[in-house]
Amino acid sequence: QVQLVESGGGLVQAGGSLRLSCAASGRTFSDCTMGWFRQAPGKEREFVAAITWSGSSTYYADSVKGRFTISRDNAKNTVYLQMNNLRPEDTAVYYCAASRTYSSIDPRLVAGGMDYWGKGALVTVAS
């Protein structure tokens, strides 16, 4: 079992930066592929980024590539999402998620096939 708690959300001006953190509890965090997803008002949840258990492989949605960076610190049981050059369209609730099912970044994982989810952190980007 893995419990996930996001932090670091807030209000930022367009062009600004935020870093989200996701603290995980449970002994199996280092075995999990981790991901970030987001859901904007009135829209479906969408994939943002993912990272394998070792951190050696990452994958990003086209909409955030070059602006967002996912990383993890297994010693601290934490995964991060550094968000730069934020845009109003990045406004959403951001969810941290963990997968024990997929050890690599599988299309089914990108489609939302994660095993554990956090409750989310709101990011608002003002124009």
Short mmCIF file of the N, C-alpha and C atoms (twelve columns), coordinates in Angstrom:
data_MODEL
# 
_entry.id   MODEL 
# 
loop_
_atom_site.group_PDB 
_atom_site.id 
_atom_site.type_symbol 
_atom_site.label_atom_id 
_atom_site.label_alt_id 
_atom_site.label_comp_id 
_atom_site.label_asym_id 
_atom_site.label_seq_id 
_atom_site.Cartn_x 
_atom_site.Cartn_y 
_atom_site.Cartn_z 
_atom_site.pdbx_PDB_model_num 
ATOM 1   N N  . GLN A 1   0.848   -1.190 0.000   1 
ATOM 2   C CA . GLN A 1   0.000   0.000  0.000   1 
ATOM 3   C C  . GLN A 1   0.886   1.243  0.000   1 
ATOM 4   N N  . VAL A 2   0.511   2.237  -0.785  1 
ATOM 5   C CA . VAL A 2   1.255   3.491  -0.865  1 
ATOM 6   C C  . VAL A 2   0.272   4.637  -0.674  1 
ATOM 7   N N  . GLN A 3   0.577   5.527  0.264   1 
ATOM 8   C CA . GLN A 3   -0.223  6.744  0.452   1 
ATOM 9   C C  . GLN A 3   0.558   7.925  -0.108  1 
ATOM 10  N N  . LEU A 4   -0.150  8.809  -0.817  1 
ATOM 11  C CA . LEU A 4   0.493   9.928  -1.511  1 
ATOM 12  C C  . LEU A 4   -0.124  11.241 -1.068  1 
ATOM 13  N N  . VAL A 5   0.728   12.225 -0.761  1 
ATOM 14  C CA . VAL A 5   0.247   13.543 -0.350  1 
ATOM 15  C C  . VAL A 5   0.991   14.610 -1.147  1 
ATOM 16  N N  . GLU A 6   0.245   15.373 -1.930  1 
ATOM 17  C CA . GLU A 6   0.827   16.449 -2.731  1 
ATOM 18  C C  . GLU A 6   0.923   17.753 -1.940  1 
ATOM 19  N N  . SER A 7   1.901   18.566 -2.296  1 
ATOM 20  C CA . SER A 7   2.046   19.904 -1.712  1 
ATOM 21  C C  . SER A 7   2.736   20.797 -2.731  1 
ATOM 22  N N  . GLY A 8   2.654   22.111 -2.483  1 
ATOM 23  C CA . GLY A 8   3.355   23.063 -3.336  1 
ATOM 24  C C  . GLY A 8   2.489   23.780 -4.347  1 
ATOM 25  N N  . GLY A 9   1.206   23.478 -4.360  1 
ATOM 26  C CA . GLY A 9   0.322   24.182 -5.277  1 
ATOM 27  C C  . GLY A 9   0.086   25.615 -4.818  1 
ATOM 28  N N  . GLY A 10  -0.562  26.398 -5.690  1 
ATOM 29  C CA . GLY A 10  -0.853  27.778 -5.328  1 
ATOM 30  C C  . GLY A 10  -1.159  28.619 -6.538  1 
ATOM 31  N N  . LEU A 11  -1.131  29.930 -6.321  1 
ATOM 32  C CA . LEU A 11  -1.413  30.896 -7.367  1 
ATOM 33  C C  . LEU A 11  -0.111  31.506 -7.863  1 
ATOM 34  N N  . VAL A 12  0.050   31.559 -9.173  1 
ATOM 35  C CA . VAL A 12  1.264   32.117 -9.766  1 
ATOM 36  C C  . VAL A 12  0.888   32.876 -11.027 1 
ATOM 37  N N  . GLN A 13  1.674   33.885 -11.360 1 
ATOM 38  C CA . GLN A 13  1.447   34.639 -12.583 1 
ATOM 39  C C  . GLN A 13  1.981   33.861 -13.782 1 
ATOM 40  N N  . ALA A 14  1.390   34.096 -14.925 1 
ATOM 41  C CA . ALA A 14  1.869   33.467 -16.151 1 
ATOM 42  C C  . ALA A 14  3.360   33.774 -16.340 1 
ATOM 43  N N  . GLY A 15  4.100   32.750 -16.734 1 
ATOM 44  C CA . GLY A 15  5.540   32.877 -16.871 1 
ATOM 45  C C  . GLY A 15  6.313   32.505 -15.624 1 
ATOM 46  N N  . GLY A 16  5.606   32.329 -14.531 1 
ATOM 47  C CA . GLY A 16  6.252   31.982 -13.272 1 
ATOM 48  C C  . GLY A 16  6.506   30.499 -13.130 1 
ATOM 49  N N  . SER A 17  6.974   30.115 -11.934 1 
ATOM 50  C CA . SER A 17  7.348   28.725 -11.656 1 
ATOM 51  C C  . SER A 17  6.757   28.260 -10.338 1 
ATOM 52  N N  . LEU A 18  6.532   26.966 -10.265 1 
ATOM 53  C CA . LEU A 18  6.124   26.296 -9.033  1 
ATOM 54  C C  . LEU A 18  6.768   24.922 -9.018  1 
ATOM 55  N N  . ARG A 19  6.988   24.400 -7.824  1 
ATOM 56  C CA . ARG A 19  7.443   23.020 -7.702  1 
ATOM 57  C C  . ARG A 19  6.468   22.263 -6.819  1 
ATOM 58  N N  . LEU A 20  5.886   21.231 -7.387  1 
ATOM 59  C CA . LEU A 20  5.029   20.342 -6.621  1 
ATOM 60  C C  . LEU A 20  5.860   19.205 -6.032  1 
ATOM 61  N N  . SER A 21  5.480   18.815 -4.836  1 
ATOM 62  C CA . SER A 21  6.103   17.658 -4.193  1 
ATOM 63  C C  . SER A 21  5.029   16.631 -3.879  1 
ATOM 64  N N  . CYS A 22  5.427   15.398 -3.873  1 
ATOM 65  C CA . CYS A 22  4.518   14.306 -3.527  1 
ATOM 66  C C  . CYS A 22  5.253   13.391 -2.569  1 
ATOM 67  N N  . ALA A 23  4.805   13.401 -1.325  1 
ATOM 68  C CA . ALA A 23  5.412   12.565 -0.294  1 
ATOM 69  C C  . ALA A 23  4.671   11.237 -0.228  1 
ATOM 70  N N  . ALA A 24  5.423   10.169 -0.283  1 
ATOM 71  C CA . ALA A 24  4.826   8.840  -0.269  1 
ATOM 72  C C  . ALA A 24  5.167   8.119  1.016   1 
ATOM 73  N N  . SER A 25  4.225   7.402  1.525   1 
ATOM 74  C CA . SER A 25  4.479   6.528  2.665   1 
ATOM 75  C C  . SER A 25  4.292   5.096  2.211   1 
ATOM 76  N N  . GLY A 26  4.987   4.190  2.844   1 
ATOM 77  C CA . GLY A 26  4.925   2.810  2.417   1 
ATOM 78  C C  . GLY A 26  6.291   2.339  1.990   1 
ATOM 79  N N  . ARG A 27  6.592   1.112  2.238   1 
ATOM 80  C CA . ARG A 27  7.928   0.600  2.009   1 
ATOM 81  C C  . ARG A 27  8.249   0.355  0.553   1 
ATOM 82  N N  . THR A 28  7.240   0.398  -0.314  1 
ATOM 83  C CA . THR A 28  7.462   -0.002 -1.696  1 
ATOM 84  C C  . THR A 28  7.575   1.177  -2.658  1 
ATOM 85  N N  . PHE A 29  7.745   2.383  -2.128  1 
ATOM 86  C CA . PHE A 29  7.805   3.559  -3.003  1 
ATOM 87  C C  . PHE A 29  8.888   3.415  -4.054  1 
ATOM 88  N N  . SER A 30  10.064  2.946  -3.656  1 
ATOM 89  C CA . SER A 30  11.181  2.887  -4.591  1 
ATOM 90  C C  . SER A 30  10.957  1.872  -5.706  1 
ATOM 91  N N  . ASP A 31  9.959   1.013  -5.568  1 
ATOM 92  C CA . ASP A 31  9.633   0.046  -6.614  1 
ATOM 93  C C  . ASP A 31  8.631   0.597  -7.613  1 
ATOM 94  N N  . CYS A 32  8.057   1.749  -7.313  1 
ATOM 95  C CA . CYS A 32  6.946   2.256  -8.101  1 
ATOM 96  C C  . CYS A 32  7.379   3.181  -9.225  1 
ATOM 97  N N  . THR A 33  6.720   3.044  -10.350 1 
ATOM 98  C CA . THR A 33  6.767   4.076  -11.381 1 
ATOM 99  C C  . THR A 33  5.807   5.176  -10.926 1 
ATOM 100 N N  . MET A 34  6.272   6.410  -10.985 1 
ATOM 101 C CA . MET A 34  5.485   7.530  -10.475 1 
ATOM 102 C C  . MET A 34  5.041   8.436  -11.607 1 
ATOM 103 N N  . GLY A 35  3.904   9.082  -11.407 1 
ATOM 104 C CA . GLY A 35  3.409   9.978  -12.437 1 
ATOM 105 C C  . GLY A 35  2.664   11.158 -11.857 1 
ATOM 106 N N  . TRP A 36  2.535   12.180 -12.683 1 
ATOM 107 C CA . TRP A 36  1.697   13.332 -12.378 1 
ATOM 108 C C  . TRP A 36  0.624   13.430 -13.458 1 
ATOM 109 N N  . PHE A 37  -0.581  13.693 -12.999 1 
ATOM 110 C CA . PHE A 37  -1.719  13.917 -13.881 1 
ATOM 111 C C  . PHE A 37  -2.377  15.228 -13.466 1 
ATOM 112 N N  . ARG A 38  -3.239  15.765 -14.301 1 
ATOM 113 C CA . ARG A 38  -3.943  16.985 -13.936 1 
ATOM 114 C C  . ARG A 38  -5.354  16.978 -14.493 1 
ATOM 115 N N  . GLN A 39  -6.213  17.726 -13.837 1 
ATOM 116 C CA . GLN A 39  -7.583  17.864 -14.295 1 
ATOM 117 C C  . GLN A 39  -8.002  19.321 -14.174 1 
ATOM 118 N N  . ALA A 40  -8.257  19.922 -15.308 1 
ATOM 119 C CA . ALA A 40  -8.717  21.302 -15.356 1 
ATOM 120 C C  . ALA A 40  -10.232 21.335 -15.198 1 
ATOM 121 N N  . PRO A 41  -10.775 22.461 -14.771 1 
ATOM 122 C CA . PRO A 41  -12.231 22.568 -14.601 1 
ATOM 123 C C  . PRO A 41  -12.972 22.223 -15.886 1 
ATOM 124 N N  . GLY A 42  -13.921 21.313 -15.786 1 
ATOM 125 C CA . GLY A 42  -14.730 20.949 -16.927 1 
ATOM 126 C C  . GLY A 42  -14.060 20.041 -17.929 1 
ATOM 127 N N  . LYS A 43  -12.873 19.575 -17.598 1 
ATOM 128 C CA . LYS A 43  -12.143 18.712 -18.524 1 
ATOM 129 C C  . LYS A 43  -11.814 17.381 -17.875 1 
ATOM 130 N N  . GLU A 44  -11.448 16.420 -18.711 1 
ATOM 131 C CA . GLU A 44  -11.049 15.127 -18.195 1 
ATOM 132 C C  . GLU A 44  -9.617  15.184 -17.661 1 
ATOM 133 N N  . ARG A 45  -9.322  14.261 -16.792 1 
ATOM 134 C CA . ARG A 45  -7.964  14.148 -16.273 1 
ATOM 135 C C  . ARG A 45  -7.015  13.773 -17.408 1 
ATOM 136 N N  . GLU A 46  -5.827  14.358 -17.391 1 
ATOM 137 C CA . GLU A 46  -4.848  14.069 -18.426 1 
ATOM 138 C C  . GLU A 46  -3.468  13.814 -17.827 1 
ATOM 139 N N  . PHE A 47  -2.711  13.054 -18.571 1 
ATOM 140 C CA . PHE A 47  -1.338  12.727 -18.172 1 
ATOM 141 C C  . PHE A 47  -0.446  13.944 -18.311 1 
ATOM 142 N N  . VAL A 48  0.500   14.094 -17.373 1 
ATOM 143 C CA . VAL A 48  1.472   15.187 -17.430 1 
ATOM 144 C C  . VAL A 48  2.890   14.644 -17.593 1 
ATOM 145 N N  . ALA A 49  3.312   13.767 -16.667 1 
ATOM 146 C CA . ALA A 49  4.691   13.280 -16.701 1 
ATOM 147 C C  . ALA A 49  4.791   11.993 -15.901 1 
ATOM 148 N N  . ALA A 50  5.828   11.197 -16.199 1 
ATOM 149 C CA . ALA A 50  6.063   9.964  -15.456 1 
ATOM 150 C C  . ALA A 50  7.561   9.716  -15.348 1 
ATOM 151 N N  . ILE A 51  7.937   8.923  -14.337 1 
ATOM 152 C CA . ILE A 51  9.343   8.604  -14.099 1 
ATOM 153 C C  . ILE A 51  9.428   7.188  -13.573 1 
ATOM 154 N N  . THR A 52  10.409  6.433  -14.051 1 
ATOM 155 C CA . THR A 52  10.583  5.063  -13.593 1 
ATOM 156 C C  . THR A 52  11.179  5.022  -12.197 1 
ATOM 157 N N  . TRP A 53  11.222  3.831  -11.615 1 
ATOM 158 C CA . TRP A 53  11.631  3.698  -10.214 1 
ATOM 159 C C  . TRP A 53  13.058  4.203  -9.983  1 
ATOM 160 N N  . SER A 54  13.931  4.025  -10.970 1 
ATOM 161 C CA . SER A 54  15.321  4.449  -10.802 1 
ATOM 162 C C  . SER A 54  15.535  5.903  -11.186 1 
ATOM 163 N N  . GLY A 55  14.551  6.491  -11.847 1 
ATOM 164 C CA . GLY A 55  14.721  7.849  -12.349 1 
ATOM 165 C C  . GLY A 55  15.433  7.914  -13.680 1 
ATOM 166 N N  . SER A 56  15.765  6.770  -14.239 1 
ATOM 167 C CA . SER A 56  16.556  6.760  -15.468 1 
ATOM 168 C C  . SER A 56  15.737  7.073  -16.711 1 
ATOM 169 N N  . SER A 57  14.433  6.955  -16.599 1 
ATOM 170 C CA . SER A 57  13.575  7.204  -17.751 1 
ATOM 171 C C  . SER A 57  12.415  8.106  -17.343 1 
ATOM 172 N N  . THR A 58  12.157  9.108  -18.168 1 
ATOM 173 C CA . THR A 58  11.036  10.014 -17.946 1 
ATOM 174 C C  . THR A 58  10.247  10.180 -19.241 1 
ATOM 175 N N  . TYR A 59  9.018   10.626 -19.096 1 
ATOM 176 C CA . TYR A 59  8.153   10.813 -20.261 1 
ATOM 177 C C  . TYR A 59  7.201   11.962 -19.960 1 
ATOM 178 N N  . TYR A 60  6.950   12.807 -20.973 1 
ATOM 179 C CA . TYR A 60  6.139   13.999 -20.771 1 
ATOM 180 C C  . TYR A 60  5.051   14.124 -21.821 1 
ATOM 181 N N  . ALA A 61  3.964   14.735 -21.418 1 
ATOM 182 C CA . ALA A 61  2.951   15.137 -22.391 1 
ATOM 183 C C  . ALA A 61  3.538   16.236 -23.267 1 
ATOM 184 N N  . ASP A 62  3.128   16.274 -24.511 1 
ATOM 185 C CA . ASP A 62  3.653   17.284 -25.432 1 
ATOM 186 C C  . ASP A 62  3.388   18.701 -24.916 1 
ATOM 187 N N  . SER A 63  2.283   18.876 -24.230 1 
ATOM 188 C CA . SER A 63  1.889   20.213 -23.784 1 
ATOM 189 C C  . SER A 63  2.813   20.789 -22.710 1 
ATOM 190 N N  . VAL A 64  3.592   19.939 -22.039 1 
ATOM 191 C CA . VAL A 64  4.470   20.427 -20.962 1 
ATOM 192 C C  . VAL A 64  5.938   20.173 -21.258 1 
ATOM 193 N N  . LYS A 65  6.231   19.485 -22.339 1 
ATOM 194 C CA . LYS A 65  7.616   19.134 -22.659 1 
ATOM 195 C C  . LYS A 65  8.458   20.396 -22.812 1 
ATOM 196 N N  . GLY A 66  9.614   20.403 -22.161 1 
ATOM 197 C CA . GLY A 66  10.497  21.557 -22.206 1 
ATOM 198 C C  . GLY A 66  10.210  22.595 -21.137 1 
ATOM 199 N N  . ARG A 67  9.072   22.476 -20.462 1 
ATOM 200 C CA . ARG A 67  8.720   23.424 -19.386 1 
ATOM 201 C C  . ARG A 67  8.662   22.749 -18.018 1 
ATOM 202 N N  . PHE A 68  8.238   21.493 -17.978 1 
ATOM 203 C CA . PHE A 68  8.098   20.754 -16.723 1 
ATOM 204 C C  . PHE A 68  9.192   19.697 -16.626 1 
ATOM 205 N N  . THR A 69  9.618   19.415 -15.387 1 
ATOM 206 C CA . THR A 69  10.600  18.369 -15.137 1 
ATOM 207 C C  . THR A 69  10.150  17.523 -13.964 1 
ATOM 208 N N  . ILE A 70  10.087  16.218 -14.175 1 
ATOM 209 C CA . ILE A 70  9.751   15.289 -13.095 1 
ATOM 210 C C  . ILE A 70  11.037  14.680 -12.567 1 
ATOM 211 N N  . SER A 71  11.104  14.517 -11.252 1 
ATOM 212 C CA . SER A 71  12.279  13.900 -10.624 1 
ATOM 213 C C  . SER A 71  11.825  13.193 -9.363  1 
ATOM 214 N N  . ARG A 72  12.713  12.403 -8.798  1 
ATOM 215 C CA . ARG A 72  12.374  11.686 -7.566  1 
ATOM 216 C C  . ARG A 72  13.594  11.523 -6.700  1 
ATOM 217 N N  . ASP A 73  13.334  11.399 -5.409  1 
ATOM 218 C CA . ASP A 73  14.375  11.127 -4.418  1 
ATOM 219 C C  . ASP A 73  13.882  9.936  -3.610  1 
ATOM 220 N N  . ASN A 74  14.370  8.760  -3.938  1 
ATOM 221 C CA . ASN A 74  13.879  7.557  -3.257  1 
ATOM 222 C C  . ASN A 74  14.269  7.530  -1.787  1 
ATOM 223 N N  . ALA A 75  15.356  8.175  -1.437  1 
ATOM 224 C CA . ALA A 75  15.755  8.229  -0.026  1 
ATOM 225 C C  . ALA A 75  14.760  9.037  0.804   1 
ATOM 226 N N  . LYS A 76  14.085  9.987  0.148   1 
ATOM 227 C CA . LYS A 76  13.112  10.818 0.831   1 
ATOM 228 C C  . LYS A 76  11.672  10.408 0.513   1 
ATOM 229 N N  . ASN A 77  11.521  9.339  -0.262  1 
ATOM 230 C CA . ASN A 77  10.179  8.888  -0.660  1 
ATOM 231 C C  . ASN A 77  9.358   10.032 -1.266  1 
ATOM 232 N N  . THR A 78  9.984   10.793 -2.139  1 
ATOM 233 C CA . THR A 78  9.328   11.982 -2.686  1 
ATOM 234 C C  . THR A 78  9.556   12.077 -4.190  1 
ATOM 235 N N  . VAL A 79  8.520   12.493 -4.881  1 
ATOM 236 C CA . VAL A 79  8.624   12.789 -6.302  1 
ATOM 237 C C  . VAL A 79  8.249   14.262 -6.487  1 
ATOM 238 N N  . TYR A 80  8.890   14.895 -7.456  1 
ATOM 239 C CA . TYR A 80  8.720   16.327 -7.671  1 
ATOM 240 C C  . TYR A 80  8.248   16.609 -9.101  1 
ATOM 241 N N  . LEU A 81  7.593   17.742 -9.242  1 
ATOM 242 C CA . LEU A 81  7.279   18.253 -10.569 1 
ATOM 243 C C  . LEU A 81  7.644   19.731 -10.585 1 
ATOM 244 N N  . GLN A 82  8.747   20.047 -11.243 1 
ATOM 245 C CA . GLN A 82  9.162   21.431 -11.406 1 
ATOM 246 C C  . GLN A 82  8.462   21.995 -12.631 1 
ATOM 247 N N  . MET A 83  7.716   23.069 -12.431 1 
ATOM 248 C CA . MET A 83  6.927   23.660 -13.512 1 
ATOM 249 C C  . MET A 83  7.414   25.074 -13.772 1 
ATOM 250 N N  . ASN A 84  7.951   25.294 -14.956 1 
ATOM 251 C CA . ASN A 84  8.470   26.601 -15.346 1 
ATOM 252 C C  . ASN A 84  7.643   27.172 -16.496 1 
ATOM 253 N N  . ASN A 85  7.770   28.475 -16.667 1 
ATOM 254 C CA . ASN A 85  7.069   29.154 -17.760 1 
ATOM 255 C C  . ASN A 85  5.589   28.752 -17.794 1 
ATOM 256 N N  . LEU A 86  4.956   28.856 -16.657 1 
ATOM 257 C CA . LEU A 86  3.562   28.418 -16.545 1 
ATOM 258 C C  . LEU A 86  2.630   29.298 -17.368 1 
ATOM 259 N N  . ARG A 87  1.583   28.663 -17.863 1 
ATOM 260 C CA . ARG A 87  0.584   29.319 -18.704 1 
ATOM 261 C C  . ARG A 87  -0.789  29.203 -18.053 1 
ATOM 262 N N  . PRO A 88  -1.706  30.089 -18.367 1 
ATOM 263 C CA . PRO A 88  -3.060  29.960 -17.789 1 
ATOM 264 C C  . PRO A 88  -3.688  28.599 -18.067 1 
ATOM 265 N N  . GLU A 89  -3.381  28.000 -19.187 1 
ATOM 266 C CA . GLU A 89  -3.953  26.687 -19.508 1 
ATOM 267 C C  . GLU A 89  -3.362  25.554 -18.672 1 
ATOM 268 N N  . ASP A 90  -2.355  25.844 -17.864 1 
ATOM 269 C CA . ASP A 90  -1.826  24.847 -16.933 1 
ATOM 270 C C  . ASP A 90  -2.643  24.809 -15.638 1 
ATOM 271 N N  . THR A 91  -3.587  25.720 -15.490 1 
ATOM 272 C CA . THR A 91  -4.436  25.739 -14.305 1 
ATOM 273 C C  . THR A 91  -5.213  24.430 -14.189 1 
ATOM 274 N N  . ALA A 92  -5.060  23.762 -13.039 1 
ATOM 275 C CA . ALA A 92  -5.689  22.457 -12.846 1 
ATOM 276 C C  . ALA A 92  -5.395  21.965 -11.433 1 
ATOM 277 N N  . VAL A 93  -6.083  20.914 -11.070 1 
ATOM 278 C CA . VAL A 93  -5.702  20.147 -9.886  1 
ATOM 279 C C  . VAL A 93  -4.703  19.092 -10.358 1 
ATOM 280 N N  . TYR A 94  -3.553  19.061 -9.726  1 
ATOM 281 C CA . TYR A 94  -2.481  18.136 -10.094 1 
ATOM 282 C C  . TYR A 94  -2.461  16.961 -9.120  1 
ATOM 283 N N  . TYR A 95  -2.462  15.767 -9.682  1 
ATOM 284 C CA . TYR A 95  -2.499  14.547 -8.900  1 
ATOM 285 C C  . TYR A 95  -1.200  13.762 -9.063  1 
ATOM 286 N N  . CYS A 96  -0.684  13.312 -7.950  1 
ATOM 287 C CA . CYS A 96  0.439   12.391 -7.940  1 
ATOM 288 C C  . CYS A 96  -0.125  10.972 -7.953  1 
ATOM 289 N N  . ALA A 97  0.549   10.080 -8.653  1 
ATOM 290 C CA . ALA A 97  0.066   8.707  -8.738  1 
ATOM 291 C C  . ALA A 97  1.240   7.741  -8.788  1 
ATOM 292 N N  . ALA A 98  0.989   6.529  -8.333  1 
ATOM 293 C CA . ALA A 98  2.031   5.511  -8.274  1 
ATOM 294 C C  . ALA A 98  1.537   4.223  -8.919  1 
ATOM 295 N N  . SER A 99  2.441   3.555  -9.581  1 
ATOM 296 C CA . SER A 99  2.113   2.272  -10.194 1 
ATOM 297 C C  . SER A 99  3.085   1.203  -9.731  1 
ATOM 298 N N  . ARG A 100 2.550   0.127  -9.199  1 
ATOM 299 C CA . ARG A 100 3.361   -1.061 -8.940  1 
ATOM 300 C C  . ARG A 100 3.191   -2.073 -10.076 1 
ATOM 301 N N  . THR A 101 2.192   -1.812 -10.913 1 
ATOM 302 C CA . THR A 101 1.887   -2.753 -11.992 1 
ATOM 303 C C  . THR A 101 2.888   -2.645 -13.137 1 
ATOM 304 N N  . TYR A 102 3.263   -1.391 -13.462 1 
ATOM 305 C CA . TYR A 102 4.115   -1.153 -14.616 1 
ATOM 306 C C  . TYR A 102 5.490   -0.661 -14.164 1 
ATOM 307 N N  . SER A 103 6.521   -1.406 -14.473 1 
ATOM 308 C CA . SER A 103 7.880   -1.019 -14.096 1 
ATOM 309 C C  . SER A 103 8.527   -0.108 -15.124 1 
ATOM 310 N N  . SER A 104 7.890   -0.003 -16.284 1 
ATOM 311 C CA . SER A 104 8.335   0.940  -17.302 1 
ATOM 312 C C  . SER A 104 7.185   1.880  -17.617 1 
ATOM 313 N N  . ILE A 105 7.443   2.882  -18.442 1 
ATOM 314 C CA . ILE A 105 6.403   3.856  -18.754 1 
ATOM 315 C C  . ILE A 105 5.569   3.280  -19.891 1 
ATOM 316 N N  . ASP A 106 4.526   2.582  -19.516 1 
ATOM 317 C CA . ASP A 106 3.644   1.852  -20.403 1 
ATOM 318 C C  . ASP A 106 2.505   2.754  -20.874 1 
ATOM 319 N N  . PRO A 107 2.029   2.590  -22.102 1 
ATOM 320 C CA . PRO A 107 0.876   3.399  -22.559 1 
ATOM 321 C C  . PRO A 107 -0.335  3.293  -21.642 1 
ATOM 322 N N  . ARG A 108 -0.514  2.133  -21.035 1 
ATOM 323 C CA . ARG A 108 -1.657  1.980  -20.131 1 
ATOM 324 C C  . ARG A 108 -1.466  2.809  -18.866 1 
ATOM 325 N N  . LEU A 109 -0.222  2.985  -18.457 1 
ATOM 326 C CA . LEU A 109 0.062   3.862  -17.318 1 
ATOM 327 C C  . LEU A 109 -0.246  5.301  -17.704 1 
ATOM 328 N N  . VAL A 110 0.198   5.709  -18.881 1 
ATOM 329 C CA . VAL A 110 -0.047  7.069  -19.370 1 
ATOM 330 C C  . VAL A 110 -1.547  7.336  -19.480 1 
ATOM 331 N N  . ALA A 111 -2.307  6.297  -19.769 1 
ATOM 332 C CA . ALA A 111 -3.767  6.442  -19.904 1 
ATOM 333 C C  . ALA A 111 -4.466  6.521  -18.562 1 
ATOM 334 N N  . GLY A 112 -3.697  6.427  -17.475 1 
ATOM 335 C CA . GLY A 112 -4.287  6.561  -16.149 1 
ATOM 336 C C  . GLY A 112 -4.336  5.278  -15.351 1 
ATOM 337 N N  . GLY A 113 -3.669  4.251  -15.833 1 
ATOM 338 C CA . GLY A 113 -3.706  2.957  -15.161 1 
ATOM 339 C C  . GLY A 113 -2.759  2.870  -13.972 1 
ATOM 340 N N  . MET A 114 -2.937  3.743  -13.016 1 
ATOM 341 C CA . MET A 114 -2.099  3.776  -11.819 1 
ATOM 342 C C  . MET A 114 -2.794  3.055  -10.680 1 
ATOM 343 N N  . ASP A 115 -1.996  2.624  -9.717  1 
ATOM 344 C CA . ASP A 115 -2.546  1.850  -8.607  1 
ATOM 345 C C  . ASP A 115 -2.942  2.717  -7.410  1 
ATOM 346 N N  . TYR A 116 -2.241  3.826  -7.234  1 
ATOM 347 C CA . TYR A 116 -2.485  4.681  -6.075  1 
ATOM 348 C C  . TYR A 116 -2.515  6.136  -6.529  1 
ATOM 349 N N  . TRP A 117 -3.380  6.913  -5.868  1 
ATOM 350 C CA . TRP A 117 -3.561  8.325  -6.207  1 
ATOM 351 C C  . TRP A 117 -3.553  9.191  -4.964  1 
ATOM 352 N N  . GLY A 118 -2.978  10.402 -5.108  1 
ATOM 353 C CA . GLY A 118 -3.107  11.392 -4.066  1 
ATOM 354 C C  . GLY A 118 -4.417  12.148 -4.218  1 
ATOM 355 N N  . LYS A 119 -4.656  13.081 -3.308  1 
ATOM 356 C CA . LYS A 119 -5.903  13.844 -3.337  1 
ATOM 357 C C  . LYS A 119 -5.824  15.088 -4.206  1 
ATOM 358 N N  . GLY A 120 -4.615  15.468 -4.599  1 
ATOM 359 C CA . GLY A 120 -4.466  16.567 -5.530  1 
ATOM 360 C C  . GLY A 120 -4.040  17.872 -4.901  1 
ATOM 361 N N  . ALA A 121 -3.421  18.715 -5.726  1 
ATOM 362 C CA . ALA A 121 -3.005  20.062 -5.319  1 
ATOM 363 C C  . ALA A 121 -3.416  21.021 -6.429  1 
ATOM 364 N N  . LEU A 122 -4.047  22.135 -6.036  1 
ATOM 365 C CA . LEU A 122 -4.544  23.085 -7.017  1 
ATOM 366 C C  . LEU A 122 -3.441  24.039 -7.447  1 
ATOM 367 N N  . VAL A 123 -3.279  24.171 -8.738  1 
ATOM 368 C CA . VAL A 123 -2.363  25.144 -9.332  1 
ATOM 369 C C  . VAL A 123 -3.194  26.103 -10.176 1 
ATOM 370 N N  . THR A 124 -3.071  27.392 -9.865  1 
ATOM 371 C CA . THR A 124 -3.801  28.415 -10.607 1 
ATOM 372 C C  . THR A 124 -2.796  29.371 -11.228 1 
ATOM 373 N N  . VAL A 125 -2.877  29.537 -12.533 1 
ATOM 374 C CA . VAL A 125 -1.962  30.429 -13.242 1 
ATOM 375 C C  . VAL A 125 -2.775  31.606 -13.760 1 
ATOM 376 N N  . ALA A 126 -2.448  32.791 -13.250 1 
ATOM 377 C CA . ALA A 126 -3.164  34.004 -13.636 1 
ATOM 378 C C  . ALA A 126 -2.514  34.649 -14.849 1 
ATOM 379 N N  . SER A 127 -3.358  35.164 -15.732 1 
ATOM 380 C CA . SER A 127 -2.820  35.799 -16.953 1 
ATOM 381 C C  . SER A 127 -2.452  37.253 -16.697 1 
# 
